[in-house]
PDB file of C-alpha atoms and ligand atoms in Angstrom:
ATOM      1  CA  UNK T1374     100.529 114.625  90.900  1.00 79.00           C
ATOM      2  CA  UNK T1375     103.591 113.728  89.647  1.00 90.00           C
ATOM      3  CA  UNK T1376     103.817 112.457  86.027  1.00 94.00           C
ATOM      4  CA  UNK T1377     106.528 111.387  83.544  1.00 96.00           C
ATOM      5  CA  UNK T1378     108.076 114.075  84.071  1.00 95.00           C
ATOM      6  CA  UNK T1379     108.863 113.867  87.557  1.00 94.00           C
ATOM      7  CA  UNK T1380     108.845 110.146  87.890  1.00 95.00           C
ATOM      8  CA  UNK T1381     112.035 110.049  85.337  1.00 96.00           C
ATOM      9  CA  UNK T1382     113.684 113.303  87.809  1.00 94.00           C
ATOM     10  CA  UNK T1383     113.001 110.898  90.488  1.00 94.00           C
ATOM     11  CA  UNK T1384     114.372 107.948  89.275  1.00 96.00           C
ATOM     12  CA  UNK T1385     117.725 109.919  87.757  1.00 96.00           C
ATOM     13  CA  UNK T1386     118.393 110.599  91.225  1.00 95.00           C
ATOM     14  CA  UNK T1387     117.188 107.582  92.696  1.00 96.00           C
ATOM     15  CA  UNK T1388     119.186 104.725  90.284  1.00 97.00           C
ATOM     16  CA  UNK T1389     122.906 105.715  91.202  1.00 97.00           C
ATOM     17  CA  UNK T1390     121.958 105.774  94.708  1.00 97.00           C
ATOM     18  CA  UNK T1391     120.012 101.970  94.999  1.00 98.00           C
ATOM     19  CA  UNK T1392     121.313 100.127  92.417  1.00 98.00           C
ATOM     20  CA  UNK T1393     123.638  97.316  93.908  1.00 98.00           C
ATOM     21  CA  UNK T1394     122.378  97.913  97.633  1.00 98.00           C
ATOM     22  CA  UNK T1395     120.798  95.309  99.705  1.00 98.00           C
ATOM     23  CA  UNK T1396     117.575  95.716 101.254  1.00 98.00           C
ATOM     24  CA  UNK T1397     117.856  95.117 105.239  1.00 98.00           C
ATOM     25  CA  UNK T1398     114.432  96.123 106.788  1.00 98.00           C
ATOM     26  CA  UNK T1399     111.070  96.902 105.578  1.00 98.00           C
ATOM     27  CA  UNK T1400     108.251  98.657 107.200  1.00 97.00           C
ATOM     28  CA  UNK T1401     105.149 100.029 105.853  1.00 96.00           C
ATOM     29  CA  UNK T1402     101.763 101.858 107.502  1.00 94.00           C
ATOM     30  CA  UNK T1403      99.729  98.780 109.162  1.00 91.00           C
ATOM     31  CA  UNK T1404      96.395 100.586 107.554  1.00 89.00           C
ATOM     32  CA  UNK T1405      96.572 101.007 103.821  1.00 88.00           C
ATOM     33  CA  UNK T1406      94.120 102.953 101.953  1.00 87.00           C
ATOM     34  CA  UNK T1407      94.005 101.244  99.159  1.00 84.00           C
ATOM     35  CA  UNK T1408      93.889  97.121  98.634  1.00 82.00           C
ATOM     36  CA  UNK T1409      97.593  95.792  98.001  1.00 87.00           C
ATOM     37  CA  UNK T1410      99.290  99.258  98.508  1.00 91.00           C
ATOM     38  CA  UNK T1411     101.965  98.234 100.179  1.00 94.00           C
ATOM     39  CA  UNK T1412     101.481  93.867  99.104  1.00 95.00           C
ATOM     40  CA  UNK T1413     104.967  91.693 100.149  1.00 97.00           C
ATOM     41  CA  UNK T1414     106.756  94.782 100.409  1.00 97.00           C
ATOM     42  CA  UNK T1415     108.590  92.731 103.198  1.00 97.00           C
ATOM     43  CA  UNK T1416     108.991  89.847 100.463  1.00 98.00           C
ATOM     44  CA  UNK T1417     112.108  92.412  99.912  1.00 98.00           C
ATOM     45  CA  UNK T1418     114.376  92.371 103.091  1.00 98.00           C
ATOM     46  CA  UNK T1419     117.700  90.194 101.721  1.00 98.00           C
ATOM     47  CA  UNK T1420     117.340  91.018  97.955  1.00 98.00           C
ATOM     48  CA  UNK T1421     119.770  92.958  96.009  1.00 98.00           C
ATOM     49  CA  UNK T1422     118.671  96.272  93.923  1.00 98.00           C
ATOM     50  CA  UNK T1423     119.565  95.877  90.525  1.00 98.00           C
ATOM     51  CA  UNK T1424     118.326  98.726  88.776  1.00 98.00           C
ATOM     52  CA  UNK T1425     115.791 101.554  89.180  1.00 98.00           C
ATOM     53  CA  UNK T1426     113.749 101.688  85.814  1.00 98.00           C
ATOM     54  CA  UNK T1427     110.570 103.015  85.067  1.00 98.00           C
ATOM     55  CA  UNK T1428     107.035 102.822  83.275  1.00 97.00           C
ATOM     56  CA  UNK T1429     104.937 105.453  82.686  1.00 96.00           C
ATOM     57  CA  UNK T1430     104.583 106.989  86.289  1.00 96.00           C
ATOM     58  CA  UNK T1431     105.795 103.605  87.981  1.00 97.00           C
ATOM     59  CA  UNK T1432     108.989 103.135  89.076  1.00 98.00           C
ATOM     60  CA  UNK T1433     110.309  99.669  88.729  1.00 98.00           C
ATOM     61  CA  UNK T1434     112.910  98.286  90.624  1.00 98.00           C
ATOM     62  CA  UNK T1435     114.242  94.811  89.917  1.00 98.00           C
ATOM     63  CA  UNK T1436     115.617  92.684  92.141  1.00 98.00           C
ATOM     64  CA  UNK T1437     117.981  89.682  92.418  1.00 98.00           C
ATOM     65  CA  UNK T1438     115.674  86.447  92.785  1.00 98.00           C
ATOM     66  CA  UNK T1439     113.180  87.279  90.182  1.00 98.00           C
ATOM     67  CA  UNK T1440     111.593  90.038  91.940  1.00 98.00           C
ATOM     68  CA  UNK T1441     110.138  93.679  91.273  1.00 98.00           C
ATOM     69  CA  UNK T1442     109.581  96.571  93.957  1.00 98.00           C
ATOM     70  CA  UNK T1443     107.217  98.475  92.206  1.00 97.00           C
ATOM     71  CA  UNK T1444     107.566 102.288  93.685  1.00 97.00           C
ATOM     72  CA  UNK T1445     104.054 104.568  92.595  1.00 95.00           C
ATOM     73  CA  UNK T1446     104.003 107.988  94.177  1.00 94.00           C
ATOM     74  CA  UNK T1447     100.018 107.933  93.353  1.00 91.00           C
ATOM     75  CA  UNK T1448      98.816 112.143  94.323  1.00 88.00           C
ATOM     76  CA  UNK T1449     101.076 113.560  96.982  1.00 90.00           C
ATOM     77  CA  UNK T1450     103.923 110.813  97.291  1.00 92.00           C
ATOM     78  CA  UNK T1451     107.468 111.600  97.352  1.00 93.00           C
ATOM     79  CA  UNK T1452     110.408 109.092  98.280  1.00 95.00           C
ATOM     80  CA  UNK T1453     113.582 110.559 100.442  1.00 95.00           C
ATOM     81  CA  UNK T1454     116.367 109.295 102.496  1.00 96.00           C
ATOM     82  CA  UNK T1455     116.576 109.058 106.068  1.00 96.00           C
ATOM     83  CA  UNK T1456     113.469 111.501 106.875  1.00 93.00           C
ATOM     84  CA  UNK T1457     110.801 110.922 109.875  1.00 92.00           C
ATOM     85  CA  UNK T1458     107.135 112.514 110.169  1.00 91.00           C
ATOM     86  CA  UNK T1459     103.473 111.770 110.507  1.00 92.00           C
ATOM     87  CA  UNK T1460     103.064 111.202 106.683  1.00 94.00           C
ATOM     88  CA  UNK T1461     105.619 108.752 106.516  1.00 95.00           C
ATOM     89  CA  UNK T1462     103.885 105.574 105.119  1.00 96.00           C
ATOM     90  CA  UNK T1463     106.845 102.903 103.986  1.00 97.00           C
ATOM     91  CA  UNK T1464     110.453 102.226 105.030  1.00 98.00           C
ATOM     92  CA  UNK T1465     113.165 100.013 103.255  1.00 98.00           C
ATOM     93  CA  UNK T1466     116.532 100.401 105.085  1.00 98.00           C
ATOM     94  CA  UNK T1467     119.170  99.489 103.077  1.00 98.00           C
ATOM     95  CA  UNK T1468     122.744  97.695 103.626  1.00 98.00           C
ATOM     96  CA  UNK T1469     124.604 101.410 103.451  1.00 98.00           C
ATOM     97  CA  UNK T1470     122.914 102.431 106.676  1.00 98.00           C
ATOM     98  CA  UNK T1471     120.608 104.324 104.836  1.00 98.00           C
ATOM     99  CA  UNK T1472     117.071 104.527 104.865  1.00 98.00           C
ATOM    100  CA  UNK T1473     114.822 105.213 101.789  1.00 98.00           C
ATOM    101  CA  UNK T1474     111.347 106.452 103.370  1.00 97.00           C
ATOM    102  CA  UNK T1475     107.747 106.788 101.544  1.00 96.00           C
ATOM    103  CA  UNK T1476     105.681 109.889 102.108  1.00 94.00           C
ATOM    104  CA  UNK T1477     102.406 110.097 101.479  1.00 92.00           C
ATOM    105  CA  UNK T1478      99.935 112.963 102.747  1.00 88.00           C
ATOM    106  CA  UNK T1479      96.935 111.874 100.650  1.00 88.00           C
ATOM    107  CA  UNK T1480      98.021 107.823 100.367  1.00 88.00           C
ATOM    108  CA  UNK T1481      97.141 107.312  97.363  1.00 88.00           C
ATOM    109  CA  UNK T1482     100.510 106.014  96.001  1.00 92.00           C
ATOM    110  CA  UNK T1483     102.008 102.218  96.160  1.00 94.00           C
ATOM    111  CA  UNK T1484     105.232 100.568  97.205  1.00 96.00           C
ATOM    112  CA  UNK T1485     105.145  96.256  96.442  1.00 96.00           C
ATOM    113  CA  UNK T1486     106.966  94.149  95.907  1.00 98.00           C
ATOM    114  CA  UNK T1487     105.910  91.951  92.570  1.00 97.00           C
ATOM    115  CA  UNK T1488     107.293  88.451  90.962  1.00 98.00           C
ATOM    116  CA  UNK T1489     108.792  90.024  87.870  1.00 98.00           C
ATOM    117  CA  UNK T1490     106.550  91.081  85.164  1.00 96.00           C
ATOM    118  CA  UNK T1491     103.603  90.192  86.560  1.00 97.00           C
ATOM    119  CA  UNK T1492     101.405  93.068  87.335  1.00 96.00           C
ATOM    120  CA  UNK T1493      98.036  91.249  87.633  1.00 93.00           C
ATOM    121  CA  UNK T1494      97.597  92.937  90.944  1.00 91.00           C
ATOM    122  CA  UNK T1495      98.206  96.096  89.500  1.00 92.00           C
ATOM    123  CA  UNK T1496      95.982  97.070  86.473  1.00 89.00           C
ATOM    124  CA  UNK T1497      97.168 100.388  85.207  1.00 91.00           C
ATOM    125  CA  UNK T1498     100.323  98.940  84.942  1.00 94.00           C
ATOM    126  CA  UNK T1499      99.207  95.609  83.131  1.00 93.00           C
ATOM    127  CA  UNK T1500      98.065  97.616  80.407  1.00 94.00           C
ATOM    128  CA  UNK T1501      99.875 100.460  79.807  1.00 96.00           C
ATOM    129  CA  UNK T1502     100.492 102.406  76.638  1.00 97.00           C
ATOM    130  CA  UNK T1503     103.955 102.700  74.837  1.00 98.00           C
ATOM    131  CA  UNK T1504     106.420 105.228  76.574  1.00 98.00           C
ATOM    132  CA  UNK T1505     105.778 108.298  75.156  1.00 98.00           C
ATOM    133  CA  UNK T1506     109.423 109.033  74.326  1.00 97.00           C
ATOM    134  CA  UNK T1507     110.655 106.077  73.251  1.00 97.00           C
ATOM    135  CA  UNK T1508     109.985 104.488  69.313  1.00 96.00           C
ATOM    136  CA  UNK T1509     107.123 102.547  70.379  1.00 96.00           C
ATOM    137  CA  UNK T1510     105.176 105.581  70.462  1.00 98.00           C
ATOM    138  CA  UNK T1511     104.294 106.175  66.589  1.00 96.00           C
ATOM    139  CA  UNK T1512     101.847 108.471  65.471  1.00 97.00           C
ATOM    140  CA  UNK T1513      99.923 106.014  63.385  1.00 97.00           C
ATOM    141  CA  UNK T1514      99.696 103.227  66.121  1.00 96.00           C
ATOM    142  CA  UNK T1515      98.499 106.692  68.384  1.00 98.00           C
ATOM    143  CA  UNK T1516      95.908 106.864  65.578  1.00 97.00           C
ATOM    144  CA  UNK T1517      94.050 104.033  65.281  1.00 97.00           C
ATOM    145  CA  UNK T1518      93.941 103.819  69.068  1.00 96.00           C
ATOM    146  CA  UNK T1519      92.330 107.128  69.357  1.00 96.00           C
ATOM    147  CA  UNK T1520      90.149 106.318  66.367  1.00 95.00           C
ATOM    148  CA  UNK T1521      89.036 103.234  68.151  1.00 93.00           C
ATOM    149  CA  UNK T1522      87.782 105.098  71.520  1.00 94.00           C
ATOM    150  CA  UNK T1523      84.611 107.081  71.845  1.00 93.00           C
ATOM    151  CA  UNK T1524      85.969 108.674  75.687  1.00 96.00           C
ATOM    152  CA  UNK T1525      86.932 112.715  75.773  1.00 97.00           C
ATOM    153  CA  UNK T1526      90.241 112.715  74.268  1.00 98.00           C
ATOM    154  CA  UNK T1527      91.583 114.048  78.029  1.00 98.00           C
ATOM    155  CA  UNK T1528      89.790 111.021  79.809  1.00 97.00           C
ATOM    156  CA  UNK T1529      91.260 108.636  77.348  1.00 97.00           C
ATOM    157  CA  UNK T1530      94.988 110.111  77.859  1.00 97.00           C
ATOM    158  CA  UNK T1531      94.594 109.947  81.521  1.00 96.00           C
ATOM    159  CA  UNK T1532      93.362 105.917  81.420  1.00 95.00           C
ATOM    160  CA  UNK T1533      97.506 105.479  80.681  1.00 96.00           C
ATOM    161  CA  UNK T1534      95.942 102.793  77.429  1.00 96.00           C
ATOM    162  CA  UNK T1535      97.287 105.315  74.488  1.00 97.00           C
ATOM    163  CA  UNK T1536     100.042 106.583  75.866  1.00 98.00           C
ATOM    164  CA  UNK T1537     102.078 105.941  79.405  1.00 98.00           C
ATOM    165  CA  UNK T1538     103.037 108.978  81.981  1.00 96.00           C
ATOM    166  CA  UNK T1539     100.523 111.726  80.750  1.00 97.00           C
ATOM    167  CA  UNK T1540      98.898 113.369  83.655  1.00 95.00           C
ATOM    168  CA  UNK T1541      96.518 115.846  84.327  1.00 95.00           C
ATOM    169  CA  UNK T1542      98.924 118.750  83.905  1.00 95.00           C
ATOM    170  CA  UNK T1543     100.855 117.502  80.512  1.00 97.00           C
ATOM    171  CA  UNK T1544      97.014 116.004  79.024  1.00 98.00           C
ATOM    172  CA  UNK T1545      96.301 119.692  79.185  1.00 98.00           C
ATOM    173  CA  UNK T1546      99.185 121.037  77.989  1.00 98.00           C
ATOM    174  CA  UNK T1547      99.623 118.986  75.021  1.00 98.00           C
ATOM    175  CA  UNK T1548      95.881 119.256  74.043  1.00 98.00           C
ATOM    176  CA  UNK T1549      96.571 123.334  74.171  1.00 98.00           C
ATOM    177  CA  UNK T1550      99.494 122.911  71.607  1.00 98.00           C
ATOM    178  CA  UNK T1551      97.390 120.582  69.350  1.00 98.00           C
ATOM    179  CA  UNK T1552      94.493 122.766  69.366  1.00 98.00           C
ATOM    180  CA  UNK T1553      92.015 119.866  70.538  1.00 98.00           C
ATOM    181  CA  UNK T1554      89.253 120.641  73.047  1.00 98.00           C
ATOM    182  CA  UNK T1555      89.630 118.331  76.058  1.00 98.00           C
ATOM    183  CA  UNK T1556      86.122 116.911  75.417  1.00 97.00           C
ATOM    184  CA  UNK T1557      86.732 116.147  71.829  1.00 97.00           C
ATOM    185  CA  UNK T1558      85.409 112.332  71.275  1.00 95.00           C
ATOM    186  CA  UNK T1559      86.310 111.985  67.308  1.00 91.00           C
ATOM    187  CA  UNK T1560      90.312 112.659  66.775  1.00 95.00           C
ATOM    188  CA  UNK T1561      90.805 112.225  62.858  1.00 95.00           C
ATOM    189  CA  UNK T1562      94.719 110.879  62.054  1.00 96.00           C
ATOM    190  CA  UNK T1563      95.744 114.060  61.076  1.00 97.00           C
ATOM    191  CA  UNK T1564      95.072 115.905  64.690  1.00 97.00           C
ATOM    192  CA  UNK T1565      96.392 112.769  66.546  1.00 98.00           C
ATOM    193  CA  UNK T1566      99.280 113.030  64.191  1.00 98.00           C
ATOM    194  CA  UNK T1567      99.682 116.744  66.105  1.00 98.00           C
ATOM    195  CA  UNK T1568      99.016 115.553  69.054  1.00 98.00           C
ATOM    196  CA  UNK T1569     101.283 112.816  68.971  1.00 98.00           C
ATOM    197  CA  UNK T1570     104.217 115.522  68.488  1.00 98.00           C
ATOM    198  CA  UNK T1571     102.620 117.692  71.492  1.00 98.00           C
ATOM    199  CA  UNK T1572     102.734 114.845  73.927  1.00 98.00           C
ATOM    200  CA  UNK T1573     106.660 114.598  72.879  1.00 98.00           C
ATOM    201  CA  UNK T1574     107.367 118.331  72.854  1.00 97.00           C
ATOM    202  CA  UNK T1575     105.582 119.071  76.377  1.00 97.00           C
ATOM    203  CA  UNK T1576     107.036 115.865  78.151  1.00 97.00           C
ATOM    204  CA  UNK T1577     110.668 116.520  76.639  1.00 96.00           C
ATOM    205  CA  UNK T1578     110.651 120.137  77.170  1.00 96.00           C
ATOM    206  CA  UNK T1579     109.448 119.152  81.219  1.00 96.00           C
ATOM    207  CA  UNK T1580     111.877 116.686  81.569  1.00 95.00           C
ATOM    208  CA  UNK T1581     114.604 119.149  80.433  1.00 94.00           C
ATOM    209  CA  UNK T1582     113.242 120.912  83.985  1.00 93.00           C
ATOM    210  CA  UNK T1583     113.103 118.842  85.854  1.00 89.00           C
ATOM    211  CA  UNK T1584     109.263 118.645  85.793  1.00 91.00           C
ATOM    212  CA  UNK T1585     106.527 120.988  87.054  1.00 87.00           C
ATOM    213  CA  UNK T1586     106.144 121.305  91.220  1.00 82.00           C
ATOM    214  CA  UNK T1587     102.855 123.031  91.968  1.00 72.00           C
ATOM    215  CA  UNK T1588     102.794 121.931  96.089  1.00 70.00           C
ATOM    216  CA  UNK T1589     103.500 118.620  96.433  1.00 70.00           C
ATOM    217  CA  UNK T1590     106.180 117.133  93.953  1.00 76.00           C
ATOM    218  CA  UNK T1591     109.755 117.112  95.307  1.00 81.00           C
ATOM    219  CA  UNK T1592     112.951 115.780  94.128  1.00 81.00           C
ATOM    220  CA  UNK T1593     114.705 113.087  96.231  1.00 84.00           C
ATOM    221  CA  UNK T1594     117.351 116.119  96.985  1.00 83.00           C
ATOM    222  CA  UNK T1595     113.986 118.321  98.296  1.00 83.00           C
ATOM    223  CA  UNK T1596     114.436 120.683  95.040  1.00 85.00           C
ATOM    224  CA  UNK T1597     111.396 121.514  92.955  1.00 87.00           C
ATOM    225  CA  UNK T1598     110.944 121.058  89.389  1.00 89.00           C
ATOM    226  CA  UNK T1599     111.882 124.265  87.228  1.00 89.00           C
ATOM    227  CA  UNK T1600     108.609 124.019  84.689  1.00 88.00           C
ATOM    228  CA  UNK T1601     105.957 125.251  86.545  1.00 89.00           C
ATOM    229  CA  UNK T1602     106.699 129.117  84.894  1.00 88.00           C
ATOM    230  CA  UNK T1603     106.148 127.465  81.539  1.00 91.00           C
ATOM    231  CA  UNK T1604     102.996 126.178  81.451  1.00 94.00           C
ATOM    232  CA  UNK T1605     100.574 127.142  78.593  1.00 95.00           C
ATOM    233  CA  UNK T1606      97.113 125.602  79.946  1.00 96.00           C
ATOM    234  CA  UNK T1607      97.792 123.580  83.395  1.00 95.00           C
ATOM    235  CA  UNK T1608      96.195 126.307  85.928  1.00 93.00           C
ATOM    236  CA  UNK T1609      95.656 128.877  84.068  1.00 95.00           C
ATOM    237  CA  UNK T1610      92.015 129.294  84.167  1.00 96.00           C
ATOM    238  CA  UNK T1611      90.820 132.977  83.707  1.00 97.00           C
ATOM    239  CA  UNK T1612      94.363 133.783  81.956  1.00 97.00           C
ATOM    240  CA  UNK T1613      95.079 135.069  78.519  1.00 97.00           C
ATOM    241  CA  UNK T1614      95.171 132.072  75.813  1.00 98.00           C
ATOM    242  CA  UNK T1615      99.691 132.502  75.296  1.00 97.00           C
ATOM    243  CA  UNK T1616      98.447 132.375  71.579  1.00 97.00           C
ATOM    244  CA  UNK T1617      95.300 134.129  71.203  1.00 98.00           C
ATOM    245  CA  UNK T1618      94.596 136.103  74.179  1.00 98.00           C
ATOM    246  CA  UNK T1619      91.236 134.601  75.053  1.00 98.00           C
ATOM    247  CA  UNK T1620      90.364 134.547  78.654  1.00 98.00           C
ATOM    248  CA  UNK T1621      91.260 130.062  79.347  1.00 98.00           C
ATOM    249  CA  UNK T1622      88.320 128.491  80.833  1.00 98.00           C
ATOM    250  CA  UNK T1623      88.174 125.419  83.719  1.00 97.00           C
ATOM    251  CA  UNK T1624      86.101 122.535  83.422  1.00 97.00           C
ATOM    252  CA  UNK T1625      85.720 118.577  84.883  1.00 97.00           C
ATOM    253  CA  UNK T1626      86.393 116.098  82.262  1.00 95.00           C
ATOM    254  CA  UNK T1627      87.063 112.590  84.412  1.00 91.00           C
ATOM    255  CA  UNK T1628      86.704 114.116  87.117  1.00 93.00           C
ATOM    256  CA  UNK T1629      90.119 116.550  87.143  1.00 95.00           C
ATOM    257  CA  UNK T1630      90.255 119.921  86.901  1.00 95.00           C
ATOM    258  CA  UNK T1631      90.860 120.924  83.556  1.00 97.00           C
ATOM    259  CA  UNK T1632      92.150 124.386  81.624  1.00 98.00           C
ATOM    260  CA  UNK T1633      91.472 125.077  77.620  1.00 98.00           C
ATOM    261  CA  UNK T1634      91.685 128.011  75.778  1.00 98.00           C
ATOM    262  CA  UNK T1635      87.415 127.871  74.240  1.00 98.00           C
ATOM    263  CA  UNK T1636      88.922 129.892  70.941  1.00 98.00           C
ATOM    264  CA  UNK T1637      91.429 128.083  69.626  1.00 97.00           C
ATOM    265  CA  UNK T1638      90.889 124.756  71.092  1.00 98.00           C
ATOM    266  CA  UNK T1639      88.224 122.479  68.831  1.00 92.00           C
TER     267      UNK T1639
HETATM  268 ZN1  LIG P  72      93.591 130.498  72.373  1.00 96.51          ZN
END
């Protein structure tokens, strides 16, 4: 699933390429999955791209008249130019000839089209956490969040409320480097302190690759993300613990998949 990680490759690739053009044509799949996946998307045929920004793992487009396109690539989704097959599920042509096209195996992702700011149909995005690499991130405001929560630490990351763009793989990444079991429930200030500087260090070090591509994630370009070689925890059930050797055990928490090393990780 992509994350921050490769959202922000994404949208690096995708900003130089839609800001300014017009959008001509919109199609989307007649049967979406999930309610409002694909809501007014034709609400942006004759409106003008003005940037391509993002949120956690949303991408957020706004346009001229006071509107957002509001791109989500949910499990499997990718976004290319100009490509045709049975998993495409939304088209925008655009005023360069071009088509920008929505894949979606498992259709679980979102393309709409929003009045700006208001995301009442969407609530993961409504209340979202701070970016996690931007100032409003501190480690104390990280604190008292976590200190007000009694949900597995993992669980809580992955509700997007502490902290925006932390996924399955980079929740178990950063709770390998800041020694915290993934089913923790009590996360003092000093250990969210640490794992305030994890979620940093694993997201920045990702982004510096171009994030992780296990099968599905793909640049707009069709390249994969470089960081899949460096993971500590992420899939590596059964492996040596990188810093104590321990054989890393799998377990569910929310649901997902999820790797620790039972040694080091408290
Ligand atoms: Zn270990």
């Amino acid at each position: 699933m992509p994350e921050l990680p490769e959202v922000e490759s994404i949208r690096r690739q995708l900003e130089p390429e839609l800001t300014g053009r017009t959008v001509v044509s919109a199609w989307t799949d007649p049967l979406p999955s999930v309610p409002r996946q694909f809501a007014r998307v034709a609400d942006a045929v004759g409106h003008r791209i003005l940037a391509v920004g993002r949120r956690g793992k949303f991408m957020i487009c706004p346009l001229d008249g006071g509107l957002e396109l509001i791109l989500h690539l949910g499990m499997t989704g990718s976004l290319r130019f100009d490509v045709q097959d049975a998993y495409v599920r939304a088209r925008l042509g655009l005023d360069d000839g071009r088509t920008l096209v929505y894949r979606d195996v498992r259709r679980f992702g979102r393309v709409a089209v929003v009045d700006a700011g208001d995301y009442s149909g969407i609530p993961t995005l409504a209340t979202l956490g701070p970016e996690p690499l931007s100032e409003d991130f501190d480690p104390e405001g990280f604190a008292a969040a976590l200190a007000h929560t009694s949900a597995p630490i993992k669980a809580y990351l992955l509700s997007q409320r502490p902290v925006a763009g932390v996924g399955n793989i980079y929740a178990d990444e950063a709770l390998w480097l800041a020694r915290i079991h993934p089913a923790s429930r009590r996360i003092g200030r000093a250990r969210a302190r640490t794992l305030h500087g994890a979620i940093r260090a694993v997201l920045a070090a990702a982004l510096e690759r171009e994030g992780t591509t296990f099968r599905d994630y793909r640049m707009v370009n069709g390249e994969s993300g470089r960081n899949a070689a460096f993971l500590f925890a992420y899939g590596r059930a059964g492996a040596p613990c990188p810093r104590c050797g321990t054989a890393m055990r799998r377990t569910l928490i929310a649901g997902r998949g999820t790797t620790y090393c039972p040694r080091c990780q408290r």
